[in-house]
mmCIF file of C-alpha atoms in Angstrom:
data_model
loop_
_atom_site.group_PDB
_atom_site.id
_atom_site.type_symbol
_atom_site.label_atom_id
_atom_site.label_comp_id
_atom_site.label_asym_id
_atom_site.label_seq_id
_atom_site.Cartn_x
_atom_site.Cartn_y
_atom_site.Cartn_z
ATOM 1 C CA UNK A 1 127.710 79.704 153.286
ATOM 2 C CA UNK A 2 124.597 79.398 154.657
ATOM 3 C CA UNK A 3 122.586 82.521 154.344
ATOM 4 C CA UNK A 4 120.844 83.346 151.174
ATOM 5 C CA UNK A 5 118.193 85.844 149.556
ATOM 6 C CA UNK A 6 115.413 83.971 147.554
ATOM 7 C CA UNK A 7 112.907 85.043 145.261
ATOM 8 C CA UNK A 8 109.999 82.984 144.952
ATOM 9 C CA UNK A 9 108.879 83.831 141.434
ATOM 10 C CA UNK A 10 104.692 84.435 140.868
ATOM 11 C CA UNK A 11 102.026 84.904 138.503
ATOM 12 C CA UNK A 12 100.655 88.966 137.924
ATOM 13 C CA UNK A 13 98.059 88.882 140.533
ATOM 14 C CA UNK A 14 98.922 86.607 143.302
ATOM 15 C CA UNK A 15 102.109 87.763 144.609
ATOM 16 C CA UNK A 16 99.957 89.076 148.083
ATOM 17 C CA UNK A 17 99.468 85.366 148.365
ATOM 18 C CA UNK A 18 102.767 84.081 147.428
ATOM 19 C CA UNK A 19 104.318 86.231 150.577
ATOM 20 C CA UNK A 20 101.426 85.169 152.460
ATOM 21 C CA UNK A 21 102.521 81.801 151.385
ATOM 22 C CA UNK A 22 106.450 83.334 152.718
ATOM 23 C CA UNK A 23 105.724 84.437 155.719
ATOM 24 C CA UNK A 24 103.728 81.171 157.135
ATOM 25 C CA UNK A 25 106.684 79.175 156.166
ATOM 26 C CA UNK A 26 108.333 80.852 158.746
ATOM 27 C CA UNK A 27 111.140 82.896 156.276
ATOM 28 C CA UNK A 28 111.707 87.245 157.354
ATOM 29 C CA UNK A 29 112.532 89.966 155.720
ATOM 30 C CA UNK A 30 109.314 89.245 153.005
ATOM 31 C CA UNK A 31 109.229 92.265 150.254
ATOM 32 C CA UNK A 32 106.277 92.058 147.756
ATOM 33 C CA UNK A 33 107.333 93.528 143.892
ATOM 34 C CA UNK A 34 105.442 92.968 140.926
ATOM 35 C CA UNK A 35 105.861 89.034 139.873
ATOM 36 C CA UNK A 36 108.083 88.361 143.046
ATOM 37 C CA UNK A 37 108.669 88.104 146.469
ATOM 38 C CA UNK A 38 112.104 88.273 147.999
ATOM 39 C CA UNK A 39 112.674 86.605 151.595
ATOM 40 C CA UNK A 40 115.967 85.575 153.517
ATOM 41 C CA UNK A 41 116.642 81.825 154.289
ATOM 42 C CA UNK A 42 118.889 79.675 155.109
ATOM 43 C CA UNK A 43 119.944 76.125 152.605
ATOM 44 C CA UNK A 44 117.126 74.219 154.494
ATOM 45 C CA UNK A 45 115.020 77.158 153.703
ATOM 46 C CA UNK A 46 115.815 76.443 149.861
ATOM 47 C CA UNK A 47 114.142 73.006 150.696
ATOM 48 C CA UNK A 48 111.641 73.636 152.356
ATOM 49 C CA UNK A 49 110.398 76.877 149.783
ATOM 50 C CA UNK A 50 110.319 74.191 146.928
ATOM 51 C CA UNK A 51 108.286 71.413 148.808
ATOM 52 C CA UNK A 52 105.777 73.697 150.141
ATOM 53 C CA UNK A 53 104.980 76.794 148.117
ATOM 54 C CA UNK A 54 101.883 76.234 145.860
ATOM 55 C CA UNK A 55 101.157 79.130 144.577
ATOM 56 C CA UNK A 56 104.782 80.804 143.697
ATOM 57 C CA UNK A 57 105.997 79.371 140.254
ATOM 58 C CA UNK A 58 109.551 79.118 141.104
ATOM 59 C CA UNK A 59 111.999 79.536 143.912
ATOM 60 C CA UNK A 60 115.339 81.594 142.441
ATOM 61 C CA UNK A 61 118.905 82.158 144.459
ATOM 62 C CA UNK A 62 120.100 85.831 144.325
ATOM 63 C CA UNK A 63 123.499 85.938 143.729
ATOM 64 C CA UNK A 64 123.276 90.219 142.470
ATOM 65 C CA UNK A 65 121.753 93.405 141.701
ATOM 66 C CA UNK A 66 123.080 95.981 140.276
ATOM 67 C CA UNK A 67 122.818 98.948 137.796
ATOM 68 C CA UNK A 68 123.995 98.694 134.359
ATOM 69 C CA UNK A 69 123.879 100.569 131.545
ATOM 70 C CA UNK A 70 127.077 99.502 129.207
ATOM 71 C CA UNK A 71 128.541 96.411 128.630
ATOM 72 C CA UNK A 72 131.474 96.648 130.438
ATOM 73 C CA UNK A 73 129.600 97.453 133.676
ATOM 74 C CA UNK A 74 127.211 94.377 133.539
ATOM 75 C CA UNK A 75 130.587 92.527 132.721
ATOM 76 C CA UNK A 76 133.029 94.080 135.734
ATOM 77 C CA UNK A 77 130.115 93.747 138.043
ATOM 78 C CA UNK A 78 128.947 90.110 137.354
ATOM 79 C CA UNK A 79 133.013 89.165 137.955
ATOM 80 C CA UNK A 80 132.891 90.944 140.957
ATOM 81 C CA UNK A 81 129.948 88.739 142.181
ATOM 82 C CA UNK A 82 131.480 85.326 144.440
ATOM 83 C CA UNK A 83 130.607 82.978 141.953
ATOM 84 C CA UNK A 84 133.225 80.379 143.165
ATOM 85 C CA UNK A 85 130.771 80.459 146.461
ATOM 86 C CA UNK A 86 127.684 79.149 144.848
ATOM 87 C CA UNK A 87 129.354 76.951 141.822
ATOM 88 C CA UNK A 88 131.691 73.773 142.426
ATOM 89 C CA UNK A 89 133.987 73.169 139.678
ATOM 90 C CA UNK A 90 132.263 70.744 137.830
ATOM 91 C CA UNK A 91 128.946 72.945 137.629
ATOM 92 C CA UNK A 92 127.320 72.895 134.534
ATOM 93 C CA UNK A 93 126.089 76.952 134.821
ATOM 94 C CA UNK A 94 123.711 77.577 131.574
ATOM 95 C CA UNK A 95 122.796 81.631 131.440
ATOM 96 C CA UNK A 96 119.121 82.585 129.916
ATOM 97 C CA UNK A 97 117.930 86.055 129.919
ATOM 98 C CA UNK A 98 115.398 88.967 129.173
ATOM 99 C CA UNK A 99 115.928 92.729 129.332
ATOM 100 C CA UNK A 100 112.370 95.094 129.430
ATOM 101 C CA UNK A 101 113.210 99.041 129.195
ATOM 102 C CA UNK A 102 117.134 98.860 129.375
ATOM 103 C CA UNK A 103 119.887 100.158 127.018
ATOM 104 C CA UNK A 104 121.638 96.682 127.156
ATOM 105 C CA UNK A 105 118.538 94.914 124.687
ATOM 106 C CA UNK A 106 120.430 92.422 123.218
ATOM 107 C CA UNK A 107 119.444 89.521 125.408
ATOM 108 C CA UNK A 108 121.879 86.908 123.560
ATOM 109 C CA UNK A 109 124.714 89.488 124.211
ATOM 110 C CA UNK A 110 124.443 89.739 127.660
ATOM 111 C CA UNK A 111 123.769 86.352 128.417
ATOM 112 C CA UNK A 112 127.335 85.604 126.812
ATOM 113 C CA UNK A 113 128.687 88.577 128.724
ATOM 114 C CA UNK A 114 127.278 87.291 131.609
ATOM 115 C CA UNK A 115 128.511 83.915 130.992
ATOM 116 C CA UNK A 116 132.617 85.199 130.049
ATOM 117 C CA UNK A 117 132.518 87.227 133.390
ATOM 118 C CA UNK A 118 131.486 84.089 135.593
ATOM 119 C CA UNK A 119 133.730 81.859 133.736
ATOM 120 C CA UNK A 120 137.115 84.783 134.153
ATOM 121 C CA UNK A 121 135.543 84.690 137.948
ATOM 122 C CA UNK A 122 135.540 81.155 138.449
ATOM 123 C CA UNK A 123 138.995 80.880 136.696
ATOM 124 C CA UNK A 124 140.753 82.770 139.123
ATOM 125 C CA UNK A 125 139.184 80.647 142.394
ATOM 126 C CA UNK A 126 139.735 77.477 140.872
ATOM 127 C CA UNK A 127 143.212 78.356 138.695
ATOM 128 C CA UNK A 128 141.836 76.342 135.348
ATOM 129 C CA UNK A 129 141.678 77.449 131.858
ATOM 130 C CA UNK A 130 138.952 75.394 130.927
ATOM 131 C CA UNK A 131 135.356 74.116 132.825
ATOM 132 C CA UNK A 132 133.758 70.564 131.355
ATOM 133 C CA UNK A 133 130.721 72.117 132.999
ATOM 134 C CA UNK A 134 129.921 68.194 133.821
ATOM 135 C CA UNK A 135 128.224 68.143 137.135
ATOM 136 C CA UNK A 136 125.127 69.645 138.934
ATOM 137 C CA UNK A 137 123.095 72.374 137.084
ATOM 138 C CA UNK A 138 123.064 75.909 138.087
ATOM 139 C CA UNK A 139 120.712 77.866 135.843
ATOM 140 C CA UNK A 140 122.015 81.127 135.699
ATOM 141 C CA UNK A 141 119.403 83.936 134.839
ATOM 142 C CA UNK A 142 120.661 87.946 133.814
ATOM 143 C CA UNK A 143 117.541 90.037 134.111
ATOM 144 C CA UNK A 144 117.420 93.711 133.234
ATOM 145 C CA UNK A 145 114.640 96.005 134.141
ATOM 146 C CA UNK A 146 115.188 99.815 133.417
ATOM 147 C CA UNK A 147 118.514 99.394 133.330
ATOM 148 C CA UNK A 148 119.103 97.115 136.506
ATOM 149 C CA UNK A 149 120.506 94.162 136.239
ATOM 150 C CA UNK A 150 119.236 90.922 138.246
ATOM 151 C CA UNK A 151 121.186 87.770 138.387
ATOM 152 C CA UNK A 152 119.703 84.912 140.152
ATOM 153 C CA UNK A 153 120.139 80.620 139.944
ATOM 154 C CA UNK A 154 117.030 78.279 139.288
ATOM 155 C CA UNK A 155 116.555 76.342 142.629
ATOM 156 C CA UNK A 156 113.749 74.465 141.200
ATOM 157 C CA UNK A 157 114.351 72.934 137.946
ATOM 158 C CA UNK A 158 111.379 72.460 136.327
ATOM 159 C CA UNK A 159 108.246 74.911 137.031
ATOM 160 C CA UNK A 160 106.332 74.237 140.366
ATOM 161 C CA UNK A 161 103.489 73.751 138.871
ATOM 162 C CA UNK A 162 104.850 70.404 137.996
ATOM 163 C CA UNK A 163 103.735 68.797 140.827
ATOM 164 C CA UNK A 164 104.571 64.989 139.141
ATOM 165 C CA UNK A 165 100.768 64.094 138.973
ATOM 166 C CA UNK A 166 99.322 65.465 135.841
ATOM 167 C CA UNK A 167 101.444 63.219 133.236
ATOM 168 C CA UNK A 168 98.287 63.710 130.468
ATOM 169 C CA UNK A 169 96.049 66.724 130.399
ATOM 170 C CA UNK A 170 93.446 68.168 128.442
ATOM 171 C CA UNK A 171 94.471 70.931 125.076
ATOM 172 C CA UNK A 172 94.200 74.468 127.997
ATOM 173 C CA UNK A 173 95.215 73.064 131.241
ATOM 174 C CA UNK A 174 94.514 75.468 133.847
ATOM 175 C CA UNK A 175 98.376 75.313 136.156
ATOM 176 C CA UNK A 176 98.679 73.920 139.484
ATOM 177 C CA UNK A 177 99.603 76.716 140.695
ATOM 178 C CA UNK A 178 96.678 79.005 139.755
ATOM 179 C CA UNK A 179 94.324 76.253 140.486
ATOM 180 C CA UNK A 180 96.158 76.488 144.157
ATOM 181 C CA UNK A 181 95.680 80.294 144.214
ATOM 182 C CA UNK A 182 91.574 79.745 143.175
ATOM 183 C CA UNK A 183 91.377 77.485 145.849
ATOM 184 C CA UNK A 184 93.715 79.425 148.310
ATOM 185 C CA UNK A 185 91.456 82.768 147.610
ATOM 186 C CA UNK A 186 88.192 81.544 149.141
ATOM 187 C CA UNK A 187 87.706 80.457 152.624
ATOM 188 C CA UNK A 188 87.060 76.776 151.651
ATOM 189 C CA UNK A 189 87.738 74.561 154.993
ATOM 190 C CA UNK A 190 88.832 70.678 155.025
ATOM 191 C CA UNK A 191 85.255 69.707 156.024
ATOM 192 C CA UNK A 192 83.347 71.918 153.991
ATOM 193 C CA UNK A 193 81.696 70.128 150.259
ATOM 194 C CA UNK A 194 84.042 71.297 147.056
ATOM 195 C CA UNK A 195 82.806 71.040 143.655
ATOM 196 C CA UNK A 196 84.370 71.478 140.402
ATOM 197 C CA UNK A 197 81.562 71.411 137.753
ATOM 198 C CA UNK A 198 84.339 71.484 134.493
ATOM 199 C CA UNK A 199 87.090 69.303 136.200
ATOM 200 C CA UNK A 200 88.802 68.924 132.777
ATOM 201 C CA UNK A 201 92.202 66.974 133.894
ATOM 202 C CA UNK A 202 91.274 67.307 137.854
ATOM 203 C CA UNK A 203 93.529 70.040 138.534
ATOM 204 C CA UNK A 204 91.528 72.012 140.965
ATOM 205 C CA UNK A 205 89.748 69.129 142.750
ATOM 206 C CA UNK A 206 93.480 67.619 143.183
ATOM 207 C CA UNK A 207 94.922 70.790 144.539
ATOM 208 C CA UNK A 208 91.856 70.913 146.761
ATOM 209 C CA UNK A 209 92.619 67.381 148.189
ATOM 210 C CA UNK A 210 96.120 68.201 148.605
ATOM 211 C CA UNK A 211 95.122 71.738 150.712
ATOM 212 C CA UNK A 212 92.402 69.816 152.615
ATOM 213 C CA UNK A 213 95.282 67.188 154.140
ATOM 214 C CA UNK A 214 98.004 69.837 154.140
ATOM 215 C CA UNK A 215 100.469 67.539 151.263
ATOM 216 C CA UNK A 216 103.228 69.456 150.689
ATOM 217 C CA UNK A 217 102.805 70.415 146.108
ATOM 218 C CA UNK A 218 106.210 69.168 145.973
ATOM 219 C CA UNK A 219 106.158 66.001 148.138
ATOM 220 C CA UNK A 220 106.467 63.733 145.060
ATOM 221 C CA UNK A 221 108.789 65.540 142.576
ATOM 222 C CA UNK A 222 112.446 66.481 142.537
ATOM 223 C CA UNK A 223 114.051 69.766 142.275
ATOM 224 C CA UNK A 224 117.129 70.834 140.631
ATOM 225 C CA UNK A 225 118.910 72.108 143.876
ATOM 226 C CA UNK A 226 118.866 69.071 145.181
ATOM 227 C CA UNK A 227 122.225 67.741 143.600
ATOM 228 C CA UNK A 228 124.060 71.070 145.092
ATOM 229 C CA UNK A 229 126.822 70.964 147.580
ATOM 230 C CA UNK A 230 125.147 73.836 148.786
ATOM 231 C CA UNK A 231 122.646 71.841 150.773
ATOM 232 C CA UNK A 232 122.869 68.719 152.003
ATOM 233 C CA UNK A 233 121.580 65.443 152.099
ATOM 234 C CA UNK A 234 120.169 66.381 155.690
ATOM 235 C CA UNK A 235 118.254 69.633 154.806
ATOM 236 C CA UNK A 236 116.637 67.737 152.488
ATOM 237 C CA UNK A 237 115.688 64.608 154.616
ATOM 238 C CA UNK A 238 114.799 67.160 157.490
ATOM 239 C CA UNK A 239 112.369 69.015 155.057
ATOM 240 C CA UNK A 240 110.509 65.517 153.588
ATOM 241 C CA UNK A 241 110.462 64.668 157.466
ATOM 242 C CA UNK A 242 108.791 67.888 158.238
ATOM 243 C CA UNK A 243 106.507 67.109 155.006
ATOM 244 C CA UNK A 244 105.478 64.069 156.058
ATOM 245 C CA UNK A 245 104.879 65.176 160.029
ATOM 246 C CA UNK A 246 102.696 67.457 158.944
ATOM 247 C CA UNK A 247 100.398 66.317 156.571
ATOM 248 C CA UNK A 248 97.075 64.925 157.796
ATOM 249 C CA UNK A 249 96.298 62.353 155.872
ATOM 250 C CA UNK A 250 93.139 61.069 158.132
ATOM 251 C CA UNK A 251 91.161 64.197 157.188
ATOM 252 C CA UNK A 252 88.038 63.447 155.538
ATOM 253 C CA UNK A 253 87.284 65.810 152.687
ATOM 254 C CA UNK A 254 84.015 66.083 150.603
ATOM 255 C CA UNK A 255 85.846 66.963 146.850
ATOM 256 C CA UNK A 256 83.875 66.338 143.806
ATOM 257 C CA UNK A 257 84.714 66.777 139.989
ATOM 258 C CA UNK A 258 82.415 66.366 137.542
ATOM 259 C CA UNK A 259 82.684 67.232 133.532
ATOM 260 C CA UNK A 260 80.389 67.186 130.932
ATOM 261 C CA UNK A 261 82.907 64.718 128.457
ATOM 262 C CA UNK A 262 83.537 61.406 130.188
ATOM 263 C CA UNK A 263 87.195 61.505 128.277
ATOM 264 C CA UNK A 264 88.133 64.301 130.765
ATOM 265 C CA UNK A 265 86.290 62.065 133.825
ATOM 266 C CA UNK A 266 88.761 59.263 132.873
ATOM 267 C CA UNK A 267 91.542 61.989 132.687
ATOM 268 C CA UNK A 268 90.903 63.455 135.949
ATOM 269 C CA UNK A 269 90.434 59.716 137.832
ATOM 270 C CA UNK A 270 93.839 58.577 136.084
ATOM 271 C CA UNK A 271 95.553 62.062 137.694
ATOM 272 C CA UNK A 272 94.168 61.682 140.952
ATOM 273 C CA UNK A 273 95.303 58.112 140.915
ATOM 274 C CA UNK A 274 98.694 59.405 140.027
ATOM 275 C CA UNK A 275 98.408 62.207 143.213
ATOM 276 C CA UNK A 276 97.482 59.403 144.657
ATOM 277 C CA UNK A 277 94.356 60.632 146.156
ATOM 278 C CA UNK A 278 92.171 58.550 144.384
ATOM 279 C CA UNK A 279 89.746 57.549 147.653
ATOM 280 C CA UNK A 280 89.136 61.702 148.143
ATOM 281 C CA UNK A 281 87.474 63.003 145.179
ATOM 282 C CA UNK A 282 84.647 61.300 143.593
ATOM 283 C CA UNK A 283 84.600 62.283 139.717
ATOM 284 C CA UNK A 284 81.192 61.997 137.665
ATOM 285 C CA UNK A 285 79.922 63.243 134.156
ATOM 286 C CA UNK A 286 77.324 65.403 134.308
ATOM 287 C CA UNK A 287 76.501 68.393 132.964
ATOM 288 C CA UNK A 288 76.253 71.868 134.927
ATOM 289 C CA UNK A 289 72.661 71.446 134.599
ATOM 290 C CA UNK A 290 71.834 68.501 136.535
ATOM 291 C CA UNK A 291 74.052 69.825 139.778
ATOM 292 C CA UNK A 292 72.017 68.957 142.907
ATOM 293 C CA UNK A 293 73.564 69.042 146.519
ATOM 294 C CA UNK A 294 71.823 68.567 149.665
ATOM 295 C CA UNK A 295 74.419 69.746 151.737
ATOM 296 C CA UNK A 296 74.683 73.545 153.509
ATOM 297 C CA UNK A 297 77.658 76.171 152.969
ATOM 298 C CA UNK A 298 79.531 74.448 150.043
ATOM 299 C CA UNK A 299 82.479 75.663 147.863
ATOM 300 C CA UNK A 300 82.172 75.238 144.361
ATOM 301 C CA UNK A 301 85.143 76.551 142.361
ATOM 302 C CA UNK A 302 85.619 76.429 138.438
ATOM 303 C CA UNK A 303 87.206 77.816 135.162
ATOM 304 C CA UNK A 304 84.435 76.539 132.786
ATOM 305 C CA UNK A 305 85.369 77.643 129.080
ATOM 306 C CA UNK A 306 85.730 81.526 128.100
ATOM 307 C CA UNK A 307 84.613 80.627 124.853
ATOM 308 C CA UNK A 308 87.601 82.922 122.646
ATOM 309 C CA UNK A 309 87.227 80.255 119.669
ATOM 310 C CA UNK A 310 85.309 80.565 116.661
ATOM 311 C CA UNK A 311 81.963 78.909 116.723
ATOM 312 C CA UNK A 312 82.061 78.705 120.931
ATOM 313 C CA UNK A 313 81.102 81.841 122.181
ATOM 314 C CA UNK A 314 77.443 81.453 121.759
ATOM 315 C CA UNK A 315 77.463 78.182 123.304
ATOM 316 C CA UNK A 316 79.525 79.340 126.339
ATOM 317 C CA UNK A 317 76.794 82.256 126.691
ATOM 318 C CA UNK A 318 74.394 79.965 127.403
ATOM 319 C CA UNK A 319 76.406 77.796 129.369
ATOM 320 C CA UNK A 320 76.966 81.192 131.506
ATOM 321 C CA UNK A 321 73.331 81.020 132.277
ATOM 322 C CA UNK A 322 72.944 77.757 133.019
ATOM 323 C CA UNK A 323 75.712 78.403 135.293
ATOM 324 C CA UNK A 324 73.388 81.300 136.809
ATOM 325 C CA UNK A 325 70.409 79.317 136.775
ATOM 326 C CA UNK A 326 71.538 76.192 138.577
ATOM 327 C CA UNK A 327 73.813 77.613 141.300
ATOM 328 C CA UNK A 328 71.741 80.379 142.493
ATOM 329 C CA UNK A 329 69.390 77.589 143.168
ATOM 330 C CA UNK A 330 71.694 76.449 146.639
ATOM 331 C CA UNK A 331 71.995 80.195 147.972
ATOM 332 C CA UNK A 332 74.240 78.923 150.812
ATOM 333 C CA UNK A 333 76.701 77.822 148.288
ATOM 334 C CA UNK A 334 79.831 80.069 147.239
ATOM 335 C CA UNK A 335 80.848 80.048 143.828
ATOM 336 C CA UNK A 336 83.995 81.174 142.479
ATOM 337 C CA UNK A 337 84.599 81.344 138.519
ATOM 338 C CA UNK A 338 87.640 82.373 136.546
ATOM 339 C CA UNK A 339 86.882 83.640 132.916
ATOM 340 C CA UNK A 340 87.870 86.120 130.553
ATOM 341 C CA UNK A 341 84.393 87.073 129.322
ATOM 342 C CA UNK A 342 83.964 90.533 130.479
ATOM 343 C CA UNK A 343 80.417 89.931 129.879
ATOM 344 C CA UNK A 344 80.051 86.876 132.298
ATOM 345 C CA UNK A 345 78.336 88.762 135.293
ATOM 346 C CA UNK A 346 75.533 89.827 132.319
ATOM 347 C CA UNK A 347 74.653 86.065 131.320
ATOM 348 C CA UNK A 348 75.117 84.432 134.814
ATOM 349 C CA UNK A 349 72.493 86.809 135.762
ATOM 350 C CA UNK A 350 74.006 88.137 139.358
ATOM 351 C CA UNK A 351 76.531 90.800 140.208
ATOM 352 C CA UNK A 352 79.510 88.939 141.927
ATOM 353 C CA UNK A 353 80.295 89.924 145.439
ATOM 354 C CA UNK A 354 83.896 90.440 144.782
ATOM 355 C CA UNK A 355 86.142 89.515 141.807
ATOM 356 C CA UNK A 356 89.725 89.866 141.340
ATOM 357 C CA UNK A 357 92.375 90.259 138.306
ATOM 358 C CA UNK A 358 94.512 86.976 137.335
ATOM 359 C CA UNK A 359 96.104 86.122 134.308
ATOM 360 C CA UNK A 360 95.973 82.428 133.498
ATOM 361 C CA UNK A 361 98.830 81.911 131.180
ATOM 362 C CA UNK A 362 98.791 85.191 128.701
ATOM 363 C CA UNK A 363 94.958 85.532 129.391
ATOM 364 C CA UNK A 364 93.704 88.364 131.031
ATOM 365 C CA UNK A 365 91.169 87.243 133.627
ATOM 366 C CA UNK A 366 88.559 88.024 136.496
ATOM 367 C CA UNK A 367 87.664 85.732 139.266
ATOM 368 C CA UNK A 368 84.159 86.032 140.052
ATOM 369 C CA UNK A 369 83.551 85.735 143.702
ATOM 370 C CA UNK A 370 79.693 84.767 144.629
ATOM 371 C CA UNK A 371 79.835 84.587 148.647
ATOM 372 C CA UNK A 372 76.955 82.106 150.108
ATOM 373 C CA UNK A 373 74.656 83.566 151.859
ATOM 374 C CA UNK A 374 74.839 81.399 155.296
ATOM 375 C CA UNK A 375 78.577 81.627 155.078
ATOM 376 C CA UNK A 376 78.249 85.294 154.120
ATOM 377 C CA UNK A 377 76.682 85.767 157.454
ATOM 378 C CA UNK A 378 79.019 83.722 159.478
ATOM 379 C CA UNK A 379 81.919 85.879 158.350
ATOM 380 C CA UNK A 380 83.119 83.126 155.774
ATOM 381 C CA UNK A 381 83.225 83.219 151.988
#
């Protein structure tokens, strides 16, 4: 078996550039729904979607879809699904679930229901009564939404965003994967000056360093899928290979990250050490006021506090027009800044160009999108 559906699971907001993400890889038959995007691919495409997407949050096998409104039809229909295809004996096959707008609510009932069906499938392929369930995992997910039912296995393990280089991080770290999609939004090039004036744990400058020499987000993790029998030891070689041909690690890049507390400096230094990109990104304390760069046409990308805690929000108001103050100073620059504060084009003191919904976590957002003037004019932002 070597032809599979995927779904490469993303944040609300992003999934535009999640197929974009798709479709450059290389994978056909892209559809875009709301938090996915569903492609075709082979087992080295399984591989290959875990080591390179950077903005999709997890890459998921479909093994179904169907309609189902009472128990018995989400059981018949799961058994009818080949099961003994996908899972060896020995799989260890865990079932988690969520239903939104279905009759079948009880998410702990269909997950067993789920879970008797496969196990009555796998019984008949394999002619056991019993499964230790002591090899490679399969996470098994049973989705229902208005009444369909989804059932898909976890290629990835844990979360993408995990890309093995942020082992310590500040209390709100901003995810990989949305500090990708910042990044990924703007027109930022390799050889074009980067700033992150609140670099907290280094997230975005790291994800810009990784962009700017084309690292695969997944070079230095593992992934769940890669204990299957359904791919081998040669997809995955063949995919690192491809990883490693492709990066371009003599690319110069001018990435700074600079934070106000010298506790998150150290954090950030000790993270890019960890990325090991270290040599790329220069990290200073400073405060937003004292930016100064000589340089034409930079980037400078944040998420500076939204200040939703007690006792912060004046602070953060002024902070907003310092912000305002200091950039609008280096009119060539683009700035892009994700906050929740509806209020933040008010204090920064300039209507933003563009801006865009995300959700960071639970948290309603904008991304405020200040295009540079010379860059404006060249057709870049």
């Amino acid at each position: 078996m070597n032809h599979f559906t995927l779904i490469a699971t993303a944040a609300m907001g992003i999934e535009a550039l999640v197929a974009k993400e798709v479709k450059n890889l290389g994978f056909e038959n892209v559809k875009v729904d709301n938090g996915k995007v569903m492609y075709e691919s082979s087992s080295k495409g399984i591989a290959r979607s875990n080591l390179w997407l950077r903005t999709a949050d997890r890459v998921k096998l479909l093994v179904g879809e169907f309609k189902a409104t009472t128990y018995d039809e989400l059981f018949e229909q799961t058994k009818a699904l080949p099961w003994s295809d996908l899972l060896p004996r020995d799989a260890k096959f865990p079932v988690i679930g969520k239903s939104i707008k279905s009759k079948l609510y009880s998410v702990p009932d269909c997950q067993a229901i789920v879970k008797k069906a496969i196990v009555e499938s796998l019984k008949e392929k394999y002619n056991v009564s019993w499964f230790e369930e002591t090899g490679a995992t399969y996470r098994i997910e049973i989705a229902l939404h208005k009444d369909i039912a989804t059932l898909t296995i976890d290629t990835s393990g844990d979360g993408l965003h995990k890309r093995g280089y942020r082992y310590l991080h500040n209390v709100a770290p901003l995810k990989e994967t949305l500090a990708a999609a910042m990044i990924m939004l703007t027109n930022w090039q390799y050889d074009q000056p980067f700033v992150d004036p609140f670099c907290g744990s280094g997230t975005i400058p790291i994800e810009a360093a990784m962009i700017g020499q084309n690292i695969a987000p997944g070079f230095n993790r593992s992934f769940v899928s890669q204990k299957w029998h359904l791919l081998s030891s040669k997809d995955w070689r063949e995919a690192a290979e491809e990883a490693e041909d492709l990066a371009k690690y003599d690319r110069n890049l001018q990435i700074m990250g600079t934070d106000i507390d010298h506790k998150m400096v150290e954090l950030s230094v000790n993270n890019a050490e960890e990325a090991g990109l270290s040599e790329l990104i220069t990290f200073k304390q400073m405060q937003v006021k004292d930016f100064h760069r000589k340089e034409v046409g930079g980037y400078i990308v944040c998420n500076p506090p939204y200040g939703e805690r007690i006792g912060e929000k004046i602070q953060v108001e002024q902070l907003y027009r310092d912000m305002g103050e200091t950039f609008q100073q280096f009119p060539t620059w683009s700035v892009y800044v994700l906050t929740s504060n509806e209020k933040f084009e008010t204090f920064y003191g300039k209507r933003a160009t563009k801006k865009r919904k995300l959700y960071n976590g639970r948290i309603k957002t904008d991304y405020y999108q200040f295009f540079g003037e010379r860059t404006k004019s060249f057709g870049k932002h």
